[in-house]
Amino acid sequence: MKNPILKSAILFFFVFTVFGCRQKQKMPSDLPPNSVIPTDNLIAYQQMELIGFIHFTMNTFTNKEWGFGDENPELFDPTELNVEQWVLTAKAAGIKQLILTAKHHDGFCLWPSKFTEHSIKNSPYKEGQGDLVAEFTEACRKHGLKAGIYLSPWDRNHQDYGKPEYVSYYKNQLNELLTQYGEINEIWFDGANGGDGYYGGANETRRIDSKTYYGWEDIFFLVKGLQPNIKIFSDAGPDVHWIGNEKGIAGFTFWSTINTDSLVIGGSDTGYLNTGDPQGKNWIVGQCDVSIRPGWFYHKDQDSLVKSADEITDIYYKSVGRNAILLLNLPPDQRGLIHEKDVQVLKDFKKIIDETFSVDLAKGQTALANNYRMDHKKFAPENAVDGNSETFWATDDSVFPAELTIQLKDETVFDRILIQEPVKFGQRISEFEVEVMGKKGWKSVFKGTTVGYKRLLRIAPVIGTQVRLKINQANNATAISNFGLFKASEKENFVFYE
Ligand code: FUL
C-alpha cells in the first residue's frame, strides 16, 4: 500500500476495532437475567409487603359469613361509619393497600350500581345516597394507600346466576368499578363459586364450571383494558395468586414462579400454590390472606378471639418473610369502625416489627466473598450490606458454594436475619445456610431453601464476630441485594425459630 494516509487509517481502524472489542469484553455486562422475571409493576406490588382486607357488608349486620342473598338492603345500617378510621388504622400498622368487599357472595353492592336494586342505594345509609366504594377509594388516596376491590364472582342474589346473562351483569359491574373510582391497584377474584342461594327467589342450588362459565380470559382482558396497571388476583393469577390456605402461611420453600396452565380459579392444587414451582414459566406474586379474627366478617362473640400481636408477627414471618405478600383482614364492626381490640393488636404488632428491624447490625460492616463477578465493584460483597436494595453482590457463573462473610466490628448478639435477592434478575437460590463464628469456631444456625424478594429467618439469639451466608445451590449465578442482622424486639413474647 503506497498511500501512507490510507495505510495509517486502516491501521487505526484495525487497532480501534480489536482494542475496542476487547475493552467491551472486559466491561462487566449486567448480570444475565433468568428467563422468567417479574415486571416492574409486580416488583413495586411486592415491595408493599403488607396489605389489608376490609370485609364489611350485609354479613356484618346479619352476623353471617356467607349471606344467602335474600337479605333486605335496609339491614345495612352502620351507625358511626368512618372510612378514614379504617385507612388510618391500617396505615399506622404499615399497611400499604386496602381491598374492600364491594360485593360479597350475597350480591349486596356497596356502591349504587345501575344494574341492581340489591345495593346501598336501598339502604338507610345516608338515606340511600351513600357510595362506600367512593368513600373508600377517596380515603385510601387521601392517606397514600393503594385501593383494591373484591367483587365476588358468585352472586347468591342474582336471578341469572349460572346463565350467560349473569356474566354480562358481572362485566357491567366491573366496568362501573373500574371506571368510576380512579386507579384501582388490585382486583380480587374469589375461588368460592356456585352452590345454594336465593337467586331472585328461586331458592335453589346452582353449580357452574368455574373453568368455563365466567370466560376468565375475556374478563382479564376487560379489566386490563380499563386499568392497565391493575394486579389481578385469583387462584390462577395472572398477577397475584392465592397461597393455598387462609392462614396466611407461605411454604418454607416458596418460588414466585409457577405454571398457570395447571391452575384453575376455584380448583387448583393448594400444595402447588403454597410452594410455587422452580420450573414455573410465569412470575406470579404469592399472596397470603388471613383474618385478624376467626371470621372474615365481624362477629361480636369473636371480640375475645382477636389474634395477638405475637400471632400476627408469626404470620408476618411466614408470609412476608417467605417471599410473599401478607393480606391481613380487618373487619369493621356494626358501627362501621375497626374494633378497639383489633386496633390495639395492630399497634402492638407494628411496634414489634419497627423495634426489630430499625437497626441493621450488618449495615456498613466489612463484607468479603469467595468470589465476585468479574472482580468488578458493581458486584462487590459490600453491596449486600450498604442498605441499598438497588445494589447487589453477585458471583461469576457456577460458583458454589458462594460465600458472603460479614465481619462485625464488635461481638454482636442477633436472632433475626434478612436475605434478599434482586428479583428483577429472577429468583435463583434453592439452598443456603447461615453460619456464625463464635468462641468455638463456625457454627451452622440456619439451613434454608428459597430466598426470593425477601427471606426472614428466626434463630435463637447468638453472639458472634463473623457471619457467613453460604449459597449451596441456585439456578443461576448467586445475587444478593441485602443481608441484614437484627435483634428481635423485647415486646415479642413467643419465640419461634424458623
Ligand atoms: C373466600 C370467601 O368465601 C370468604 O368469605 C372470604 O371472602 C375469603 C377471603 O375468600 O373464598
Coordinates of C-alpha atoms and ligand atoms in Angstrom, one line a residue:
M1 CA 0.0 0.0 0.0
K2 CA 1.5 3.2 -1.2
N3 CA -0.7 5.8 0.3
P4 CA 0.6 6.4 3.9
I5 CA -2.6 8.2 4.9
L6 CA -4.7 5.3 3.8
K7 CA -2.3 2.9 5.5
S8 CA -2.5 4.6 8.8
A9 CA -6.2 5.0 8.6
I10 CA -6.6 1.2 8.0
L11 CA -4.1 0.5 10.9
F12 CA -6.0 2.9 13.2
F13 CA -9.3 1.3 12.2
F14 CA -7.9 -2.2 12.9
V15 CA -6.4 -1.3 16.3
F16 CA -9.5 0.6 17.3
T17 CA -11.8 -2.3 16.4
V18 CA -9.8 -5.0 18.1
F19 CA -9.0 -2.9 21.2
G20 CA -12.5 -1.5 21.4
C21 CA -14.0 -5.0 21.3
R22 CA -11.5 -6.2 24.0
Q23 CA -12.5 -3.3 26.1
K24 CA -16.1 -4.2 25.7
Q25 CA -15.5 -7.8 26.7
K26 CA -13.7 -6.6 29.8
M27 CA -16.6 -4.3 30.8
P28 CA -18.9 -6.1 33.3
S29 CA -22.1 -6.9 31.4
D30 CA -25.2 -6.7 33.6
L31 CA -26.0 -9.9 35.4
P32 CA -27.8 -12.0 32.8
P33 CA -31.4 -12.4 34.0
N34 CA -33.3 -15.7 34.3
S35 CA -35.8 -16.5 31.6
V36 CA -38.7 -15.7 34.0
I37 CA -38.5 -12.3 35.7
P38 CA -41.2 -10.0 37.2
T39 CA -42.4 -6.8 35.6
D40 CA -41.5 -3.5 37.4
N41 CA -45.2 -3.3 38.2
L42 CA -45.1 -6.6 40.1
I43 CA -41.9 -5.7 41.8
A44 CA -43.5 -2.5 43.1
Y45 CA -46.5 -4.5 44.2
Q46 CA -44.4 -7.0 46.2
Q47 CA -42.5 -4.1 47.8
M48 CA -45.7 -3.1 49.6
E49 CA -45.2 -6.4 51.6
L50 CA -48.2 -5.8 53.9
I51 CA -51.7 -5.1 52.6
G52 CA -55.1 -5.3 54.2
F53 CA -58.6 -6.6 53.5
I54 CA -61.8 -4.9 54.6
H55 CA -64.7 -7.4 54.9
F56 CA -67.7 -5.2 55.5
T57 CA -71.1 -5.6 54.0
M58 CA -74.5 -7.1 54.8
N59 CA -73.0 -10.0 56.7
T60 CA -71.7 -7.5 59.3
F61 CA -75.3 -6.8 60.2
T62 CA -76.7 -10.3 59.9
N63 CA -73.8 -11.9 61.8
K64 CA -73.1 -14.3 58.9
E65 CA -70.0 -15.3 57.0
W66 CA -71.9 -16.1 53.7
G67 CA -75.2 -14.3 53.2
F68 CA -77.9 -16.3 51.3
G69 CA -78.7 -13.4 49.0
D70 CA -82.2 -12.7 50.3
E71 CA -81.2 -10.1 52.8
N72 CA -83.2 -6.9 52.9
P73 CA -81.0 -3.9 52.0
E74 CA -82.5 -2.0 54.9
L75 CA -80.4 -4.1 57.3
F76 CA -77.3 -2.4 56.1
D77 CA -77.2 0.4 58.7
P78 CA -73.9 1.4 60.2
T79 CA -74.2 3.9 63.0
E80 CA -70.7 5.5 63.1
L81 CA -69.2 4.5 59.8
N82 CA -65.8 6.2 59.4
V83 CA -63.8 5.0 56.4
E84 CA -60.9 7.3 57.5
Q85 CA -60.6 5.3 60.7
W86 CA -60.1 2.1 58.6
V87 CA -57.5 3.8 56.5
L88 CA -55.6 5.5 59.3
T89 CA -55.6 2.3 61.4
A90 CA -54.2 0.4 58.5
K91 CA -51.7 3.0 57.7
A92 CA -50.4 3.2 61.2
A93 CA -49.8 -0.6 61.1
G94 CA -47.7 -0.3 58.0
I95 CA -50.3 -1.5 55.6
K96 CA -49.8 0.0 52.1
Q97 CA -53.1 -1.1 50.3
L98 CA -56.6 -1.9 51.3
I99 CA -59.1 -4.2 49.4
L100 CA -62.8 -3.7 50.0
T101 CA -65.5 -6.3 49.6
A102 CA -67.5 -4.2 47.1
K103 CA -69.7 -7.2 46.7
H104 CA -69.5 -10.5 48.6
H105 CA -71.3 -13.8 47.7
D106 CA -74.7 -12.4 48.9
G107 CA -74.6 -10.0 46.0
F108 CA -75.2 -6.8 48.0
C109 CA -73.3 -3.9 46.4
L110 CA -71.6 -1.2 48.4
W111 CA -71.9 1.2 45.5
P112 CA -75.1 2.4 43.8
S113 CA -74.8 0.1 40.9
K114 CA -77.1 0.9 37.9
F115 CA -77.6 -2.8 37.3
T116 CA -79.2 -4.0 40.5
E117 CA -81.5 -2.8 43.3
H118 CA -79.7 -5.0 45.7
S119 CA -77.4 -2.3 46.9
I120 CA -76.5 0.5 49.3
K121 CA -78.9 2.8 47.4
N122 CA -81.8 1.0 49.0
S123 CA -80.3 1.0 52.5
P124 CA -80.7 3.6 55.3
Y125 CA -77.1 4.5 55.0
K126 CA -77.0 8.2 54.0
E127 CA -80.7 7.7 53.1
G128 CA -79.7 5.8 50.1
Q129 CA -77.3 8.4 48.8
G130 CA -74.2 6.7 50.1
D131 CA -71.4 5.1 48.0
L132 CA -68.9 3.3 50.1
V133 CA -66.6 2.4 47.2
A134 CA -66.3 6.1 46.5
E135 CA -65.6 6.9 50.2
F136 CA -63.2 4.1 50.5
T137 CA -61.1 4.9 47.4
E138 CA -61.0 8.6 48.2
A139 CA -59.9 7.9 51.8
C140 CA -57.2 5.5 50.6
R141 CA -55.9 8.0 48.1
K142 CA -56.0 10.9 50.6
H143 CA -53.8 9.0 53.0
G144 CA -51.4 7.5 50.4
L145 CA -52.7 3.9 50.3
K146 CA -53.5 2.0 47.2
A147 CA -57.1 0.9 46.8
G148 CA -58.2 -2.6 45.7
I149 CA -61.6 -4.2 45.1
Y150 CA -63.1 -7.6 45.8
L151 CA -66.0 -8.4 43.5
S152 CA -67.3 -11.9 44.2
P153 CA -68.0 -13.8 41.0
W154 CA -70.5 -15.9 42.9
D155 CA -73.7 -14.0 43.5
R156 CA -76.4 -15.7 45.5
N157 CA -78.9 -12.8 45.0
H158 CA -78.9 -12.5 41.2
Q159 CA -81.7 -14.3 39.4
D160 CA -79.5 -15.1 36.4
Y161 CA -76.6 -16.6 38.2
G162 CA -75.5 -19.7 36.3
K163 CA -76.7 -18.3 33.0
P164 CA -74.8 -16.2 30.4
E165 CA -76.8 -13.1 31.3
Y166 CA -75.2 -13.0 34.7
V167 CA -71.7 -12.9 33.2
S168 CA -72.8 -9.8 31.3
Y169 CA -74.1 -8.3 34.5
Y170 CA -70.8 -9.1 36.2
K171 CA -68.9 -7.4 33.4
N172 CA -71.1 -4.4 33.7
Q173 CA -70.3 -4.2 37.4
L174 CA -66.6 -4.4 36.7
N175 CA -67.0 -1.7 34.2
E176 CA -68.6 0.6 36.8
L177 CA -66.0 -0.2 39.5
L178 CA -63.0 0.2 37.2
T179 CA -64.1 3.4 35.5
Q180 CA -65.8 5.5 38.2
Y181 CA -63.3 5.3 41.1
G182 CA -59.9 6.3 39.8
E183 CA -56.9 4.0 39.9
I184 CA -57.6 0.5 41.4
N185 CA -54.4 -1.3 42.2
E186 CA -55.8 -4.8 42.6
I187 CA -58.9 -6.8 41.8
W188 CA -59.6 -9.9 43.9
F189 CA -61.4 -12.8 42.2
D190 CA -62.6 -15.3 44.7
G191 CA -62.4 -19.0 44.2
A192 CA -65.7 -19.8 46.0
N193 CA -68.3 -20.2 43.2
G194 CA -71.7 -21.8 43.0
G195 CA -74.0 -23.5 45.4
D196 CA -77.3 -22.8 47.0
G197 CA -78.7 -19.3 47.1
Y198 CA -81.8 -17.1 46.8
Y199 CA -81.2 -16.4 43.1
G200 CA -84.1 -13.9 42.7
G201 CA -86.4 -16.1 44.7
A202 CA -85.7 -19.4 43.0
N203 CA -84.1 -20.7 46.3
E204 CA -82.1 -23.4 44.7
T205 CA -78.6 -24.8 44.1
R206 CA -76.8 -23.7 41.1
R207 CA -73.5 -25.2 40.1
I208 CA -71.2 -23.7 37.5
D209 CA -68.0 -24.9 35.8
S210 CA -65.6 -22.3 37.2
K211 CA -63.1 -23.1 34.3
T212 CA -65.5 -22.1 31.6
Y213 CA -68.5 -20.2 33.0
Y214 CA -67.1 -16.8 33.5
G215 CA -64.8 -16.7 30.5
W216 CA -61.9 -15.5 32.6
E217 CA -59.7 -14.7 29.7
D218 CA -62.3 -12.1 28.5
I219 CA -62.7 -10.8 31.9
F220 CA -59.0 -10.3 32.4
F221 CA -58.8 -8.6 29.0
L222 CA -61.6 -6.3 30.0
V223 CA -60.0 -5.5 33.4
K224 CA -56.6 -4.7 31.9
G225 CA -58.2 -2.6 29.2
L226 CA -59.8 -0.4 31.9
Q227 CA -56.9 -0.4 34.3
P228 CA -53.6 -1.2 32.7
N229 CA -51.6 -1.3 35.9
I230 CA -54.0 -3.3 38.0
K231 CA -52.9 -6.5 39.6
I232 CA -55.4 -9.4 39.1
F233 CA -55.6 -11.8 42.0
S234 CA -57.1 -15.3 41.7
D235 CA -56.0 -18.9 42.4
A236 CA -54.6 -18.8 39.0
G237 CA -53.1 -15.3 38.8
P238 CA -52.4 -13.8 36.2
D239 CA -50.5 -11.3 38.5
V240 CA -51.1 -12.5 42.1
H241 CA -52.0 -16.0 43.3
W242 CA -53.5 -17.4 46.4
I243 CA -51.1 -19.2 48.7
G244 CA -53.4 -22.2 49.1
N245 CA -54.6 -21.7 52.7
E246 CA -56.4 -19.0 54.7
K247 CA -53.9 -19.0 57.5
G248 CA -51.6 -16.5 55.9
I249 CA -48.7 -19.0 55.5
A250 CA -46.5 -19.5 52.5
G251 CA -44.4 -22.6 52.1
F252 CA -41.0 -22.8 53.7
T253 CA -39.9 -23.2 50.1
F254 CA -41.6 -20.6 48.0
W255 CA -41.0 -19.8 44.4
S256 CA -42.6 -16.7 42.7
T257 CA -42.6 -18.8 39.6
I258 CA -45.4 -21.2 38.8
N259 CA -47.1 -22.7 35.7
T260 CA -50.5 -21.0 35.3
D261 CA -51.7 -23.6 32.7
S262 CA -52.1 -26.1 35.6
L263 CA -54.1 -23.6 37.7
V264 CA -57.9 -23.2 37.8
I265 CA -59.8 -20.5 39.7
G266 CA -61.5 -22.3 42.5
G267 CA -59.9 -25.7 41.8
S268 CA -56.1 -25.5 42.0
D269 CA -53.8 -27.8 43.8
T270 CA -53.3 -26.0 47.1
G271 CA -49.9 -27.6 47.8
Y272 CA -48.6 -26.4 44.4
L273 CA -49.9 -22.9 45.2
N274 CA -48.2 -23.0 48.6
T275 CA -44.7 -23.7 47.2
G276 CA -44.7 -22.3 43.7
D277 CA -42.6 -24.1 41.1
P278 CA -38.9 -23.7 40.4
Q279 CA -39.7 -24.7 36.7
G280 CA -42.6 -22.3 36.5
K281 CA -42.9 -20.2 33.4
N282 CA -44.9 -17.4 34.9
W283 CA -43.9 -14.9 37.5
I284 CA -46.8 -14.5 39.9
V285 CA -46.6 -12.9 43.3
G286 CA -47.8 -15.2 46.1
Q287 CA -50.4 -13.6 48.5
C288 CA -51.2 -14.9 52.0
D289 CA -54.7 -14.0 53.2
V290 CA -55.7 -14.3 56.8
S291 CA -58.1 -12.6 59.1
I292 CA -57.2 -10.9 62.4
R293 CA -60.2 -12.7 63.8
P294 CA -61.5 -16.2 63.3
G295 CA -64.2 -15.0 60.8
W296 CA -63.7 -12.8 57.7
F297 CA -66.6 -10.6 58.9
Y298 CA -67.1 -9.0 62.3
H299 CA -68.9 -11.0 64.9
K300 CA -69.3 -9.7 68.4
D301 CA -68.7 -13.1 70.0
Q302 CA -65.3 -13.1 68.5
D303 CA -64.1 -10.0 70.3
S304 CA -62.1 -12.2 72.7
L305 CA -60.7 -14.2 69.8
V306 CA -58.7 -11.5 68.0
K307 CA -55.3 -12.8 67.2
S308 CA -52.5 -11.5 69.4
A309 CA -49.6 -9.3 68.2
D310 CA -47.3 -12.3 68.6
E311 CA -49.5 -14.4 66.3
I312 CA -49.7 -11.7 63.7
T313 CA -45.9 -11.3 63.9
D314 CA -45.5 -15.1 63.4
I315 CA -47.7 -14.9 60.4
Y316 CA -45.7 -12.0 59.1
Y317 CA -42.5 -14.0 59.2
K318 CA -44.3 -16.9 57.5
S319 CA -45.6 -14.7 54.7
V320 CA -43.6 -11.6 54.0
G321 CA -40.6 -13.4 55.5
R322 CA -41.1 -16.2 53.0
N323 CA -41.2 -14.2 49.8
A324 CA -44.9 -13.5 49.7
I325 CA -47.4 -10.6 50.3
L326 CA -49.4 -10.6 53.6
L327 CA -53.1 -9.7 53.1
L328 CA -54.4 -9.2 56.6
N329 CA -58.2 -8.8 57.0
L330 CA -59.5 -6.1 59.4
P331 CA -63.3 -6.4 59.5
P332 CA -65.2 -3.3 60.7
D333 CA -68.0 -3.8 63.2
Q334 CA -71.7 -2.8 63.1
R335 CA -70.8 0.7 64.0
G336 CA -68.6 0.8 60.8
L337 CA -65.3 1.0 62.8
I338 CA -62.4 -1.3 63.3
H339 CA -62.9 -2.5 66.8
E340 CA -60.7 -1.2 69.6
K341 CA -59.2 -4.6 70.3
D342 CA -58.1 -5.1 66.7
V343 CA -56.6 -1.5 66.7
Q344 CA -54.6 -2.3 69.8
V345 CA -53.2 -5.6 68.3
L346 CA -52.2 -3.7 65.2
K347 CA -50.4 -1.1 67.2
D348 CA -48.5 -3.8 69.2
F349 CA -47.6 -5.7 66.1
K350 CA -46.2 -2.6 64.4
K351 CA -44.1 -1.8 67.5
I352 CA -42.6 -5.3 67.3
I353 CA -41.8 -5.0 63.7
D354 CA -40.4 -1.5 64.0
E355 CA -38.3 -2.3 67.0
T356 CA -36.9 -5.5 65.5
F357 CA -36.0 -4.0 62.1
S358 CA -35.0 -0.5 62.9
V359 CA -31.3 -1.3 63.5
D360 CA -29.5 -3.4 60.9
L361 CA -26.4 -4.7 62.7
A362 CA -24.8 -5.8 59.4
K363 CA -25.1 -2.5 57.7
G364 CA -21.8 -0.9 56.7
Q365 CA -19.8 -3.7 58.3
T366 CA -16.9 -5.4 56.3
A367 CA -18.2 -7.8 53.7
L368 CA -16.0 -10.3 52.0
A369 CA -16.8 -13.0 49.5
N370 CA -15.0 -16.1 48.0
N371 CA -15.9 -14.6 44.6
Y372 CA -17.5 -11.6 43.0
R373 CA -18.4 -11.2 39.4
M374 CA -15.6 -10.2 37.1
D375 CA -13.9 -8.7 40.2
H376 CA -15.9 -5.6 39.5
K377 CA -17.0 -3.3 42.2
K378 CA -20.5 -3.2 40.8
F379 CA -20.9 -6.8 42.1
A380 CA -18.7 -6.5 45.2
P381 CA -19.8 -8.0 48.5
E382 CA -20.2 -4.7 50.3
N383 CA -23.2 -4.0 48.1
A384 CA -25.1 -6.6 50.2
V385 CA -24.7 -4.6 53.4
D386 CA -25.0 -1.0 52.1
G387 CA -28.7 -0.8 52.9
N388 CA -29.5 -0.1 49.3
S389 CA -31.7 -2.7 47.5
E390 CA -30.6 -1.5 44.1
T391 CA -27.0 -2.6 44.6
F392 CA -26.1 -6.3 45.0
W393 CA -23.3 -8.8 45.4
A394 CA -23.1 -11.3 42.5
T395 CA -20.8 -14.1 41.7
D396 CA -19.4 -15.4 38.5
D397 CA -21.3 -18.3 36.9
S398 CA -21.3 -21.7 38.6
V399 CA -19.5 -20.7 41.8
F400 CA -21.0 -22.9 44.5
P401 CA -20.9 -22.6 47.4
A402 CA -20.9 -18.9 47.0
E403 CA -19.9 -17.4 50.4
L404 CA -20.5 -13.9 51.8
T405 CA -18.8 -13.2 55.1
I406 CA -19.7 -10.3 57.3
Q407 CA -17.0 -9.3 59.8
L408 CA -18.6 -7.4 62.6
K409 CA -16.6 -4.7 64.4
D410 CA -17.8 -5.9 67.8
E411 CA -19.2 -9.1 69.2
T412 CA -22.8 -8.9 68.3
V413 CA -26.0 -10.5 69.5
F414 CA -28.7 -11.1 67.0
D415 CA -31.6 -13.5 66.3
R416 CA -33.2 -12.3 63.1
I417 CA -31.6 -12.5 59.7
L418 CA -32.8 -10.8 56.4
I419 CA -31.8 -12.1 53.0
Q420 CA -32.9 -10.6 49.7
E421 CA -32.3 -11.4 46.1
P422 CA -32.5 -8.7 43.4
V423 CA -35.6 -10.3 41.8
K424 CA -35.5 -8.2 38.7
F425 CA -32.9 -10.9 37.6
G426 CA -35.2 -13.7 38.6
Q427 CA -35.4 -16.0 41.6
R428 CA -32.3 -18.2 41.9
I429 CA -31.4 -19.6 45.2
S430 CA -32.7 -23.1 46.2
E431 CA -30.3 -24.0 49.1
F432 CA -28.5 -21.8 51.6
E433 CA -27.0 -21.9 55.1
V434 CA -26.0 -19.3 57.6
E435 CA -23.1 -19.8 59.9
V436 CA -21.8 -17.8 62.9
M437 CA -18.3 -17.6 64.2
G438 CA -18.5 -17.9 67.9
K439 CA -15.9 -18.8 70.6
K440 CA -15.7 -22.4 69.4
G441 CA -15.5 -21.6 65.7
W442 CA -18.1 -21.7 62.9
K443 CA -21.5 -22.9 63.8
S444 CA -24.4 -23.5 61.5
V445 CA -27.5 -21.6 62.7
F446 CA -29.9 -22.0 59.8
K447 CA -30.4 -24.2 56.7
G448 CA -32.9 -22.9 54.2
T449 CA -34.1 -23.3 50.6
T450 CA -35.6 -20.4 48.7
V451 CA -35.0 -16.7 49.3
G452 CA -36.6 -14.5 46.6
Y453 CA -37.7 -10.9 47.2
K454 CA -37.4 -11.3 51.0
R455 CA -36.5 -14.1 53.4
L456 CA -36.6 -13.5 57.1
L457 CA -35.0 -16.1 59.5
R458 CA -35.7 -16.5 63.2
I459 CA -33.0 -18.2 65.2
A460 CA -32.2 -18.4 68.9
P461 CA -30.1 -15.4 69.9
V462 CA -26.4 -15.9 69.1
I463 CA -23.3 -13.9 69.8
G464 CA -20.6 -13.7 67.1
T465 CA -18.0 -11.7 65.4
Q466 CA -18.5 -13.1 61.9
V467 CA -21.5 -14.3 60.0
R468 CA -21.3 -16.4 56.8
L469 CA -24.0 -16.9 54.2
K470 CA -23.4 -19.9 52.0
I471 CA -25.3 -20.4 48.8
N472 CA -25.0 -24.1 48.0
Q473 CA -27.4 -24.3 45.1
A474 CA -29.1 -21.9 42.7
N475 CA -30.4 -22.0 39.1
N476 CA -28.1 -19.1 38.0
A477 CA -25.2 -17.1 39.4
T478 CA -25.8 -16.0 43.0
A479 CA -27.0 -12.4 43.6
I480 CA -27.9 -10.9 47.0
S481 CA -29.1 -7.3 47.3
N482 CA -29.4 -7.3 51.1
F483 CA -28.1 -9.2 54.0
G484 CA -29.1 -7.9 57.4
L485 CA -28.8 -8.9 61.1
F486 CA -31.3 -7.8 63.8
K487 CA -32.2 -8.3 67.4
A488 CA -35.9 -9.1 68.0
S489 CA -38.0 -6.6 70.0
E490 CA -38.3 -7.4 73.7
K491 CA -42.1 -7.0 73.1
E492 CA -42.2 -10.2 71.2
N493 CA -43.3 -12.8 73.7
F494 CA -43.4 -16.1 71.9
V495 CA -40.3 -17.3 70.4
F496 CA -40.5 -19.2 67.1
Y497 CA -37.4 -20.4 65.3
E498 CA -37.6 -20.9 61.6
Ligands
FUL1 C1 -63.2 -16.8 50.5 C2 -64.7 -16.4 50.7 O1 -65.6 -17.4 50.6 C3 -64.7 -15.8 52.2 O2 -65.9 -15.5 52.6 C4 -63.7 -14.7 52.2 O3 -64.2 -13.6 51.4 C5 -62.3 -15.1 51.7 C6 -61.3 -14.0 51.7 O4 -62.4 -15.7 50.5 O5 -63.1 -17.6 49.4

